[in-house]
Structures are given as C-alpha cells and as structure tokens.
mmCIF file of C-alpha atoms and ligand atoms in Angstrom:
data_model
loop_
_atom_site.group_PDB
_atom_site.id
_atom_site.type_symbol
_atom_site.label_atom_id
_atom_site.label_comp_id
_atom_site.label_asym_id
_atom_site.label_seq_id
_atom_site.Cartn_x
_atom_site.Cartn_y
_atom_site.Cartn_z
ATOM 1 C CA MET A 1 137.009 112.007 103.966
ATOM 2 C CA ARG A 2 135.555 108.682 102.714
ATOM 3 C CA VAL A 3 131.869 107.672 102.584
ATOM 4 C CA LEU A 4 130.377 104.297 102.009
ATOM 5 C CA ILE A 5 127.396 104.406 99.649
ATOM 6 C CA THR A 6 124.936 101.591 99.026
ATOM 7 C CA GLY A 7 123.071 101.783 95.725
ATOM 8 C CA ALA A 8 125.942 103.943 94.416
ATOM 9 C CA THR A 9 125.563 102.476 90.882
ATOM 10 C CA GLY A 10 121.938 103.606 90.639
ATOM 11 C CA LEU A 11 120.345 106.822 89.296
ATOM 12 C CA ILE A 12 120.649 108.887 92.523
ATOM 13 C CA GLY A 13 123.795 107.100 93.788
ATOM 14 C CA SER A 14 125.808 107.783 90.702
ATOM 15 C CA ARG A 15 124.988 111.503 90.924
ATOM 16 C CA ILE A 16 125.932 111.619 94.646
ATOM 17 C CA THR A 17 129.173 109.827 93.788
ATOM 18 C CA GLN A 18 129.918 112.397 91.196
ATOM 19 C CA LEU A 19 129.344 115.237 93.586
ATOM 20 C CA CYS A 20 131.515 113.554 96.246
ATOM 21 C CA HIS A 21 134.329 113.356 93.717
ATOM 22 C CA GLU A 22 133.869 117.013 92.765
ATOM 23 C CA LYS A 23 134.297 117.854 96.397
ATOM 24 C CA GLY A 24 137.353 115.555 96.933
ATOM 25 C CA ILE A 25 135.339 113.039 99.030
ATOM 26 C CA HIS A 26 136.402 109.404 98.343
ATOM 27 C CA VAL A 27 133.721 106.759 97.840
ATOM 28 C CA ASN A 28 133.571 103.134 98.896
ATOM 29 C CA TYR A 29 130.452 101.413 97.604
ATOM 30 C CA LEU A 30 128.547 98.147 98.129
ATOM 31 C CA THR A 31 127.190 96.397 95.074
ATOM 32 C CA THR A 32 125.179 93.246 94.579
ATOM 33 C CA SER A 33 126.701 92.853 91.054
ATOM 34 C CA LYS A 34 130.356 91.529 90.898
ATOM 35 C CA ASP A 35 130.647 92.981 87.366
ATOM 36 C CA LYS A 36 130.246 96.468 88.767
ATOM 37 C CA LEU A 37 133.181 96.200 91.053
ATOM 38 C CA GLU A 38 136.005 98.766 90.503
ATOM 39 C CA GLN A 39 139.084 99.524 92.569
ATOM 40 C CA LYS A 40 140.070 103.173 92.096
ATOM 41 C CA GLU A 41 141.470 105.180 95.041
ATOM 42 C CA ASN A 42 138.302 107.480 95.029
ATOM 43 C CA TYR A 43 135.847 104.714 93.963
ATOM 44 C CA LYS A 44 136.279 101.348 95.622
ATOM 45 C CA GLY A 45 133.621 98.641 95.152
ATOM 46 C CA TYR A 46 132.759 95.830 97.620
ATOM 47 C CA TYR A 47 130.430 92.934 97.116
ATOM 48 C CA TRP A 48 127.452 92.224 99.247
ATOM 49 C CA ASN A 49 124.355 90.120 99.171
ATOM 50 C CA PRO A 50 121.854 91.546 101.695
ATOM 51 C CA SER A 51 119.471 88.554 101.242
ATOM 52 C CA THR A 52 122.064 86.057 102.523
ATOM 53 C CA GLY A 53 123.815 88.492 104.849
ATOM 54 C CA GLU A 54 127.099 88.313 102.927
ATOM 55 C CA ILE A 55 129.205 91.496 103.082
ATOM 56 C CA ASP A 56 132.836 92.389 102.501
ATOM 57 C CA ALA A 57 133.876 93.903 105.835
ATOM 58 C CA ALA A 58 136.682 95.911 104.206
ATOM 59 C CA CYS A 59 133.993 98.223 102.863
ATOM 60 C CA LEU A 60 134.257 100.128 106.125
ATOM 61 C CA ASP A 61 138.000 100.894 105.736
ATOM 62 C CA GLY A 62 138.545 104.586 106.381
ATOM 63 C CA VAL A 63 134.809 105.376 106.271
ATOM 64 C CA GLY A 64 133.256 108.162 108.354
ATOM 65 C CA ALA A 65 129.680 108.115 107.073
ATOM 66 C CA ILE A 66 127.219 105.892 105.258
ATOM 67 C CA ILE A 67 124.720 106.945 102.545
ATOM 68 C CA ASN A 68 122.102 104.287 102.053
ATOM 69 C CA LEU A 69 120.098 104.113 98.919
ATOM 70 C CA ALA A 70 120.012 100.386 98.083
ATOM 71 C CA GLY A 71 116.759 98.641 97.247
ATOM 72 C CA GLU A 72 115.049 96.650 94.498
ATOM 73 C CA ASN A 73 113.337 98.810 91.846
ATOM 74 C CA VAL A 74 109.725 99.631 92.814
ATOM 75 C CA PHE A 75 108.592 100.121 89.166
ATOM 76 C CA GLN A 76 107.608 96.521 88.384
ATOM 77 C CA PRO A 77 104.298 94.671 88.770
ATOM 78 C CA TRP A 78 103.538 94.337 92.463
ATOM 79 C CA THR A 79 103.023 90.661 92.657
ATOM 80 C CA LYS A 80 103.275 89.092 96.164
ATOM 81 C CA SER A 81 106.940 88.107 95.541
ATOM 82 C CA ALA A 82 107.864 91.496 94.114
ATOM 83 C CA ARG A 83 106.355 93.242 97.102
ATOM 84 C CA ASN A 84 108.369 91.011 99.382
ATOM 85 C CA ARG A 85 111.611 91.665 97.430
ATOM 86 C CA ILE A 86 111.043 95.442 97.357
ATOM 87 C CA LEU A 87 110.527 95.528 101.140
ATOM 88 C CA ARG A 88 113.052 92.879 102.207
ATOM 89 C CA SER A 89 115.892 94.272 99.991
ATOM 90 C CA ARG A 90 115.657 97.612 101.862
ATOM 91 C CA ILE A 91 115.322 96.129 105.411
ATOM 92 C CA ASN A 92 117.943 93.381 104.808
ATOM 93 C CA SER A 93 120.419 95.942 103.517
ATOM 94 C CA LEU A 94 120.231 98.089 106.664
ATOM 95 C CA ASN A 95 120.176 94.986 108.905
ATOM 96 C CA VAL A 96 123.401 93.661 107.296
ATOM 97 C CA LEU A 97 125.160 97.013 107.748
ATOM 98 C CA HIS A 98 123.892 97.266 111.355
ATOM 99 C CA LYS A 99 125.222 93.831 112.200
ATOM 100 C CA LEU A 100 128.651 94.625 110.632
ATOM 101 C CA LEU A 101 128.954 97.886 112.523
ATOM 102 C CA SER A 102 127.997 96.210 115.780
ATOM 103 C CA GLU A 103 130.634 93.511 115.309
ATOM 104 C CA GLN A 104 133.593 95.411 113.898
ATOM 105 C CA GLU A 105 135.649 98.408 115.004
ATOM 106 C CA HIS A 106 134.853 101.373 112.834
ATOM 107 C CA GLU A 107 134.924 105.116 112.554
ATOM 108 C CA VAL A 108 131.437 105.568 111.157
ATOM 109 C CA GLY A 109 129.604 108.463 112.883
ATOM 110 C CA GLN A 110 126.711 109.095 110.539
ATOM 111 C CA LEU A 111 123.986 107.333 108.554
ATOM 112 C CA ILE A 112 122.007 109.170 105.842
ATOM 113 C CA SER A 113 119.270 106.873 104.560
ATOM 114 C CA ALA A 114 116.861 107.301 101.627
ATOM 115 C CA SER A 115 113.058 107.254 102.135
ATOM 116 C CA ALA A 116 110.148 108.503 99.991
ATOM 117 C CA ILE A 117 107.436 111.144 100.112
ATOM 118 C CA GLY A 118 104.941 108.308 99.347
ATOM 119 C CA ILE A 119 104.914 107.880 103.090
ATOM 120 C CA TYR A 120 102.574 110.963 103.389
ATOM 121 C CA PRO A 121 98.795 110.475 103.126
ATOM 122 C CA SER A 122 97.572 111.335 99.622
ATOM 123 C CA SER A 123 95.734 114.693 99.680
ATOM 124 C CA LEU A 124 94.888 117.422 97.132
ATOM 125 C CA ARG A 125 95.081 120.129 99.752
ATOM 126 C CA LYS A 126 97.247 119.308 102.764
ATOM 127 C CA MET A 127 100.896 120.508 102.770
ATOM 128 C CA HIS A 128 103.145 117.745 104.322
ATOM 129 C CA TYR A 129 105.998 118.609 106.675
ATOM 130 C CA GLU A 130 108.454 116.270 108.265
ATOM 131 C CA ASP A 131 106.665 116.076 111.615
ATOM 132 C CA GLU A 132 103.497 114.537 110.041
ATOM 133 C CA THR A 133 102.541 111.428 112.037
ATOM 134 C CA GLU A 134 99.919 109.915 109.798
ATOM 135 C CA ILE A 135 101.116 107.672 106.972
ATOM 136 C CA ASP A 136 99.436 106.691 103.740
ATOM 137 C CA ASP A 137 97.678 103.306 103.429
ATOM 138 C CA SER A 138 99.570 102.307 100.271
ATOM 139 C CA PHE A 139 102.225 99.647 99.891
ATOM 140 C CA LEU A 140 104.973 102.214 99.274
ATOM 141 C CA ALA A 141 104.128 104.039 102.475
ATOM 142 C CA GLU A 142 104.459 100.814 104.376
ATOM 143 C CA VAL A 143 107.840 100.240 102.733
ATOM 144 C CA ALA A 144 109.109 103.775 103.535
ATOM 145 C CA ASP A 145 107.851 103.594 107.191
ATOM 146 C CA LYS A 146 109.635 100.251 107.762
ATOM 147 C CA TRP A 147 112.743 101.452 105.983
ATOM 148 C CA GLU A 148 112.930 104.621 108.206
ATOM 149 C CA LYS A 149 112.411 102.571 111.346
ATOM 150 C CA ALA A 150 115.255 100.209 110.289
ATOM 151 C CA ALA A 151 117.445 103.316 109.804
ATOM 152 C CA ASP A 152 116.546 104.626 113.282
ATOM 153 C CA ARG A 153 118.077 101.503 114.853
ATOM 154 C CA PHE A 154 121.521 102.923 114.067
ATOM 155 C CA THR A 155 121.112 105.385 116.858
ATOM 156 C CA ASP A 156 121.684 102.365 119.172
ATOM 157 C CA LEU A 157 125.278 102.318 117.743
ATOM 158 C CA ASN A 158 125.632 106.054 118.516
ATOM 159 C CA LEU A 159 125.397 107.095 114.884
ATOM 160 C CA ARG A 160 123.801 110.354 113.839
ATOM 161 C CA VAL A 161 120.857 109.274 111.663
ATOM 162 C CA ALA A 162 119.262 111.356 108.994
ATOM 163 C CA LYS A 163 116.471 110.253 106.491
ATOM 164 C CA VAL A 164 115.689 111.982 103.236
ATOM 165 C CA ARG A 165 112.118 111.570 101.974
ATOM 166 C CA ILE A 166 112.756 111.719 98.235
ATOM 167 C CA GLY A 167 110.174 113.164 95.795
ATOM 168 C CA LEU A 168 109.749 112.718 92.084
ATOM 169 C CA VAL A 169 113.462 112.853 90.896
ATOM 170 C CA LEU A 170 113.992 114.540 87.531
ATOM 171 C CA SER A 171 117.100 113.367 85.799
ATOM 172 C CA GLU A 172 118.438 113.348 82.235
ATOM 173 C CA LYS A 173 119.671 109.781 82.720
ATOM 174 C CA GLY A 174 116.389 107.929 83.289
ATOM 175 C CA GLY A 175 113.764 107.492 86.011
ATOM 176 C CA ALA A 176 110.423 109.264 85.886
ATOM 177 C CA LEU A 177 111.369 111.919 83.291
ATOM 178 C CA ALA A 178 112.269 109.310 80.727
ATOM 179 C CA GLN A 179 108.829 107.694 81.129
ATOM 180 C CA MET A 180 106.973 111.002 80.872
ATOM 181 C CA LYS A 181 108.991 112.211 77.864
ATOM 182 C CA ARG A 182 108.095 109.316 75.577
ATOM 183 C CA PRO A 183 104.373 109.997 75.067
ATOM 184 C CA VAL A 184 104.955 113.778 74.850
ATOM 185 C CA LYS A 185 107.558 113.222 72.161
ATOM 186 C CA TYR A 186 104.963 111.381 70.039
ATOM 187 C CA ASN A 187 102.330 114.048 70.732
ATOM 188 C CA VAL A 188 100.279 111.778 72.920
ATOM 189 C CA GLY A 189 101.169 113.171 76.311
ATOM 190 C CA ALA A 190 98.186 113.705 78.616
ATOM 191 C CA PRO A 191 97.578 114.420 82.292
ATOM 192 C CA LEU A 192 96.893 111.320 84.369
ATOM 193 C CA GLY A 193 93.570 110.854 86.259
ATOM 194 C CA SER A 194 92.138 114.257 87.189
ATOM 195 C CA GLY A 195 95.609 115.837 86.644
ATOM 196 C CA ASP A 196 95.037 117.718 89.855
ATOM 197 C CA GLN A 197 97.251 115.483 91.992
ATOM 198 C CA TRP A 198 100.424 117.225 93.324
ATOM 199 C CA GLN A 199 103.888 116.209 92.159
ATOM 200 C CA SER A 200 106.606 117.248 94.473
ATOM 201 C CA TRP A 201 109.547 117.054 92.060
ATOM 202 C CA ILE A 202 113.263 117.656 92.500
ATOM 203 C CA HIS A 203 116.155 118.149 90.092
ATOM 204 C CA ILE A 204 118.684 115.392 90.671
ATOM 205 C CA GLU A 205 121.470 117.790 91.195
ATOM 206 C CA ASP A 206 119.629 119.483 94.061
ATOM 207 C CA LEU A 207 118.841 116.088 95.601
ATOM 208 C CA ALA A 208 122.462 114.992 95.541
ATOM 209 C CA ARG A 209 123.357 118.416 97.071
ATOM 210 C CA ILE A 210 120.871 117.748 99.903
ATOM 211 C CA PHE A 211 122.598 114.510 100.747
ATOM 212 C CA LEU A 212 126.007 116.255 100.734
ATOM 213 C CA HIS A 213 124.626 119.172 102.796
ATOM 214 C CA ILE A 214 123.366 116.765 105.419
ATOM 215 C CA LEU A 215 126.691 114.941 105.389
ATOM 216 C CA GLU A 216 128.841 118.028 105.726
ATOM 217 C CA ASN A 217 126.686 119.658 108.453
ATOM 218 C CA GLY A 218 126.174 116.413 110.413
ATOM 219 C CA LEU A 219 122.366 116.935 110.356
ATOM 220 C CA THR A 220 119.991 114.392 111.915
ATOM 221 C CA GLY A 221 116.252 113.658 111.593
ATOM 222 C CA VAL A 222 113.930 113.658 108.591
ATOM 223 C CA TYR A 223 114.258 115.983 105.678
ATOM 224 C CA ASN A 224 112.032 116.224 102.596
ATOM 225 C CA GLY A 225 113.990 115.918 99.342
ATOM 226 C CA VAL A 226 111.723 118.008 97.130
ATOM 227 C CA ALA A 227 111.957 121.431 95.395
ATOM 228 C CA PRO A 228 110.158 124.482 96.900
ATOM 229 C CA LYS A 229 107.426 124.684 94.216
ATOM 230 C CA PRO A 230 105.476 121.492 93.658
ATOM 231 C CA VAL A 231 103.096 121.405 90.585
ATOM 232 C CA THR A 232 100.047 119.466 89.662
ATOM 233 C CA ASN A 233 100.341 116.572 87.292
ATOM 234 C CA LYS A 234 98.516 118.639 84.616
ATOM 235 C CA GLU A 235 100.994 121.447 84.955
ATOM 236 C CA LEU A 236 103.948 119.073 84.907
ATOM 237 C CA THR A 237 102.703 117.540 81.635
ATOM 238 C CA GLU A 238 102.114 120.927 80.048
ATOM 239 C CA ARG A 239 105.426 122.417 81.145
ATOM 240 C CA LEU A 240 107.229 119.282 79.874
ATOM 241 C CA ALA A 241 105.464 119.553 76.497
ATOM 242 C CA GLY A 242 106.262 123.233 76.355
ATOM 243 C CA VAL A 243 109.988 122.666 76.942
ATOM 244 C CA MET A 244 110.010 119.933 74.365
ATOM 245 C CA GLY A 245 108.226 122.198 71.868
ATOM 246 C CA LYS A 246 105.115 119.881 71.826
ATOM 247 C CA LYS A 247 101.457 120.405 72.550
ATOM 248 C CA THR A 248 99.097 118.481 74.846
ATOM 249 C CA TRP A 249 95.732 118.012 73.208
ATOM 250 C CA LEU A 250 94.492 114.629 74.339
ATOM 251 C CA PRO A 251 91.944 114.290 77.122
ATOM 252 C CA ASN A 252 93.258 113.139 80.543
ATOM 253 C CA VAL A 253 93.929 109.396 80.816
ATOM 254 C CA PRO A 254 91.081 108.222 83.051
ATOM 255 C CA ALA A 255 92.058 107.011 86.566
ATOM 256 C CA GLY A 256 89.923 103.852 86.014
ATOM 257 C CA ILE A 257 92.033 102.778 83.016
ATOM 258 C CA LEU A 258 95.232 103.389 84.931
ATOM 259 C CA LYS A 259 93.933 101.262 87.788
ATOM 260 C CA VAL A 260 93.104 98.434 85.409
ATOM 261 C CA VAL A 261 96.393 98.617 83.558
ATOM 262 C CA MET A 262 98.734 99.274 86.563
ATOM 263 C CA GLY A 263 96.810 97.643 89.427
ATOM 264 C CA ASP A 264 97.794 98.892 92.859
ATOM 265 C CA MET A 265 100.899 100.591 91.375
ATOM 266 C CA SER A 266 98.512 103.257 89.851
ATOM 267 C CA SER A 267 98.758 104.879 93.329
ATOM 268 C CA VAL A 268 102.300 105.911 92.297
ATOM 269 C CA VAL A 269 100.895 108.247 89.552
ATOM 270 C CA LEU A 270 97.493 109.012 90.977
ATOM 271 C CA GLY A 271 98.579 109.718 94.524
ATOM 272 C CA SER A 272 98.872 113.426 95.486
ATOM 273 C CA GLN A 273 101.726 114.605 97.694
ATOM 274 C CA LEU A 274 102.115 118.234 98.328
ATOM 275 C CA VAL A 275 105.449 118.391 100.208
ATOM 276 C CA SER A 276 107.340 121.274 101.811
ATOM 277 C CA SER A 277 111.071 121.883 101.457
ATOM 278 C CA LYS A 278 111.043 124.492 104.248
ATOM 279 C CA LYS A 279 112.983 122.446 106.860
ATOM 280 C CA ILE A 280 116.068 121.799 104.752
ATOM 281 C CA GLU A 281 116.078 125.421 103.592
ATOM 282 C CA GLU A 282 116.013 126.502 107.235
ATOM 283 C CA THR A 283 119.346 124.672 107.724
ATOM 284 C CA GLY A 284 120.918 126.991 105.064
ATOM 285 C CA PHE A 285 120.383 124.903 101.982
ATOM 286 C CA THR A 286 119.598 126.827 98.803
ATOM 287 C CA PHE A 287 118.130 125.165 95.746
ATOM 288 C CA TYR A 288 119.596 125.688 92.343
ATOM 289 C CA TYR A 289 116.361 124.687 90.671
ATOM 290 C CA VAL A 290 113.190 126.329 92.114
ATOM 291 C CA SER A 291 111.500 126.757 88.776
ATOM 292 C CA LEU A 292 110.255 123.561 87.051
ATOM 293 C CA THR A 293 110.749 125.085 83.635
ATOM 294 C CA ARG A 294 114.360 125.889 84.349
ATOM 295 C CA ALA A 295 114.954 122.338 85.725
ATOM 296 C CA LEU A 296 113.457 120.777 82.609
ATOM 297 C CA GLU A 297 115.328 123.095 80.279
ATOM 298 C CA ASP A 298 118.590 122.207 81.960
ATOM 299 C CA LEU A 299 117.850 118.346 81.920
ATOM 300 C CA LEU A 300 116.414 118.184 78.353
ATOM 301 C CA HIS A 301 118.889 120.411 76.656
ATOM 302 C CA LYS A 302 121.811 118.815 78.363
ATOM 303 C CA LYS A 303 123.945 116.349 76.428
ATOM 304 C CA THR A 304 123.574 112.926 78.214
ATOM 305 C CA GLY A 305 127.051 111.893 77.395
HETATM 306 N N1 LIG B 401 114.237 107.901 91.840
HETATM 307 C C1 LIG B 401 113.175 108.369 92.474
HETATM 308 O O1 LIG B 401 112.310 109.144 91.970
HETATM 309 C C2 LIG B 401 113.042 107.916 93.962
HETATM 310 C C3 LIG B 401 112.011 108.473 94.733
HETATM 311 C C4 LIG B 401 111.805 108.095 96.049
HETATM 312 C C5 LIG B 401 112.710 107.145 96.603
HETATM 313 N N2 LIG B 401 113.680 106.647 95.832
HETATM 314 C C6 LIG B 401 114.553 105.619 96.432
HETATM 315 O O2 LIG B 401 115.909 106.035 96.495
HETATM 316 C C7 LIG B 401 116.745 104.852 96.289
HETATM 317 C C8 LIG B 401 117.722 105.218 95.052
HETATM 318 O O3 LIG B 401 116.894 105.503 93.958
HETATM 319 P P1 LIG B 401 117.386 105.339 92.465
HETATM 320 O O4 LIG B 401 116.362 105.997 91.593
HETATM 321 O O5 LIG B 401 118.831 105.700 92.348
HETATM 322 O O6 LIG B 401 117.292 103.709 92.291
HETATM 323 P P2 LIG B 401 117.993 102.701 91.221
HETATM 324 O O7 LIG B 401 118.508 103.466 90.035
HETATM 325 O O8 LIG B 401 117.050 101.595 91.056
HETATM 326 O O9 LIG B 401 119.278 102.205 92.110
HETATM 327 C C9 LIG B 401 119.128 101.392 93.293
HETATM 328 C C10 LIG B 401 120.345 100.572 93.507
HETATM 329 O O10 LIG B 401 120.044 99.608 94.509
HETATM 330 C C11 LIG B 401 120.813 98.467 94.294
HETATM 331 N N3 LIG B 401 119.921 97.202 94.373
HETATM 332 C C12 LIG B 401 118.980 96.874 93.478
HETATM 333 N N4 LIG B 401 118.304 95.702 93.910
HETATM 334 C C13 LIG B 401 118.841 95.469 95.152
HETATM 335 C C14 LIG B 401 118.712 94.497 96.120
HETATM 336 N N5 LIG B 401 117.773 93.509 95.876
HETATM 337 N N6 LIG B 401 119.455 94.500 97.234
HETATM 338 C C15 LIG B 401 120.421 95.459 97.452
HETATM 339 N N7 LIG B 401 120.588 96.411 96.515
HETATM 340 C C16 LIG B 401 119.829 96.463 95.410
HETATM 341 C C17 LIG B 401 121.417 98.536 92.860
HETATM 342 O O11 LIG B 401 122.772 98.630 92.977
HETATM 343 P P3 LIG B 401 123.776 97.385 92.657
HETATM 344 O O12 LIG B 401 123.343 96.723 91.392
HETATM 345 O O13 LIG B 401 125.142 98.058 92.565
HETATM 346 O O14 LIG B 401 123.691 96.427 93.854
HETATM 347 C C18 LIG B 401 120.853 99.803 92.290
HETATM 348 O O15 LIG B 401 121.777 100.464 91.489
HETATM 349 C C19 LIG B 401 115.904 103.683 95.948
HETATM 350 O O16 LIG B 401 115.835 102.827 97.060
HETATM 351 C C20 LIG B 401 114.484 104.310 95.647
HETATM 352 O O17 LIG B 401 113.475 103.482 96.106
HETATM 353 C C21 LIG B 401 113.932 106.973 94.516
#
C-alpha cells in the first residue's frame, strides 16, 4: 500500500511517516521545499506550490489514500498577511489536490485531513463531542471550519473523507512541549491565566496511530485526536514540573499580560477545550498513553536522537 502525505516533513507528518514505514506502508509526499525532496522506494518526494497551483502529478502514482496535514505554522504574530497565509495555505493545498484528482486517473479512495480542537467554543465546563454544531469565534476556529469544509468537497470525487480534530500534541521533537519545558527548566514555570482552562493533550505516537487506524479501517467523518483524560493548564504545568524534577512556585501569569504580549494569539493558551476521545475509542482504538504523567515521562526521558 502507498499513501500520499502532505506536510510529511513536519512534526506530526514525520511521525506518521515513521509509523507507515514500521507497518510496511510506502509514502509519497508533497513538499514546498525542493531541498527536502528524496527518492527512496518507501519515501518519494514531489514538489508542489499550493499558492500558484503547481503540483507534480506523479505524486499520485500507486497511491490509495491521502493524509493531508500541510499548512503554514500558526505560531507567529497574527498580522493581516499572516492570517491570510495561515488560512490560504490550507485551503489552497486541498484545492490543488482536488483539481489534480478531478483531472487525472487515479486510485485514491480516501482522504484523511487534519483539523483542530480550536474549532470548539471555549468553555470551562462543556465536554465537546464531534457532533457539536457551534464553533468558537476565534481566528483558529474559522480556519479549522473552512479547512474541514474544503476537505468535505472530496466526497464529490467519491472519496471517503475523515477529519481529525487534533488537540495539544506532546512530542519530544518540538511543538508545544518544547515551549512549555523552557520556563520550567529555569524554575520560572507558572500556570497561564486562571490555569483552569482545559488542555486536551495527546501523545504524538497515539495521534499518529489514530491516523493509521482511520486509514486501515476506512473510517469516515470527524474524530477528535485527543487522549481520554484532559487536564487543566495548572495541572499540566505542575505535572510537567514534577516529571522534570522542578517546582512551580510563581503566581499565575495574568491573562491581561498574555493578551498584551500575544495579542489575539493569546486565545491559543487561554482558550479552554474539554474534548472527548470516546468516538475513536468506540471504533476499537486503544490509547497507549492515557496518563499524562506516563506520556511526559516517555517523552522527556527518551533520547531525541
Ligand atoms: N502540532 C499541534 O499541536 C497541532 C494541533 C492542531 C492542529 N495541527 C495541525 O496539523 C498540521 C500538522 O501539524 P505539525 O505540528 O506537524 O505542523 P508543522 O510541523 O508546522 O508541519 C506542517 C508542514 O506543512 C508544510 N507547509 C508549511 N507551510 C506551508 C504552505 N504555505 N503551504 C503548504 N505546505 C506548507 C511544511 O512542509 P514542507 O516544508 O515539506 O512543504 C510543514 O512541514 C498543521 O496544519 C497544524 O496546523 C497541529
């Protein structure tokens, strides 16, 4: 079996690629960087530029399914032009793929596209399931909503479409954990805002396994990509400090300061999303990492290579 992955060179994509290889699944990937192109039998790179519509049509050779993760990094100041790039990069990527699939003969039967739990309205109490119809009023929720709608268009081409609403991904290779570790390491880690906001985290290995589970079982629809036991920001900070052998002693960082320093982007750290993993578990998926402490111990005590 061969899959085409967009964003394969990123944090999540590289872990999904590794898992595909462990399972004997070959990977074609699309990259916007010519210097990331490789040509191995199980890892073949193809160039594309979603903003101009350029794509190497050979990327579909032998491909039965597409995993779509590509998009400009959201962790940058949200200027007007950055917002445009963050949104357009995701929509353009899917549109370019849609056009190629509609013009060329292919054997692709499935699309699994990334989304984000930031789509759910921020709440300290409400548990969010995949059938939630309300969306948050933040910029990231707008991006996730439009991203999911662009993925849904692939049903017109008779593809099975699944979308994974990804939570806070914990990885030893970067992302949110690297940002959280730094202040804790220097003994200045502190909860953000009230610290009561929910953080629906997931170990990167389980997230990669969810994508493969959806692929192997031909699942369709929306699935939350979060672990079964979300924690508050305060608990996350304290557990991280505990696993690192550090203490948290500073008062919480006030929400007002975060809003001044981060602008609208503060919604990323102050927003509260309590999200359920029940639906994916009901399809037979079992998590390796249910306990946050075990996930952190695994990631922080692992050699990064
Ligand atoms: N990590 C998280 O906690 C999290 C949470 C929720 C949702 N997500 C979403 O899941 C996806 C994968 O996340 P990640 O953490 O692996 O992201 P990442 O490390 O930033 O990787 C994203 C990949 O997208 C490609 N890319 C960057 N700018 C692009 C553009 N303008 N047009 C087309 N492709 C572009 C890059 O690949 P090339 O350089 O090879 O082109 C990059 O490696 C992202 O879209 C992200 O928004 C992530």
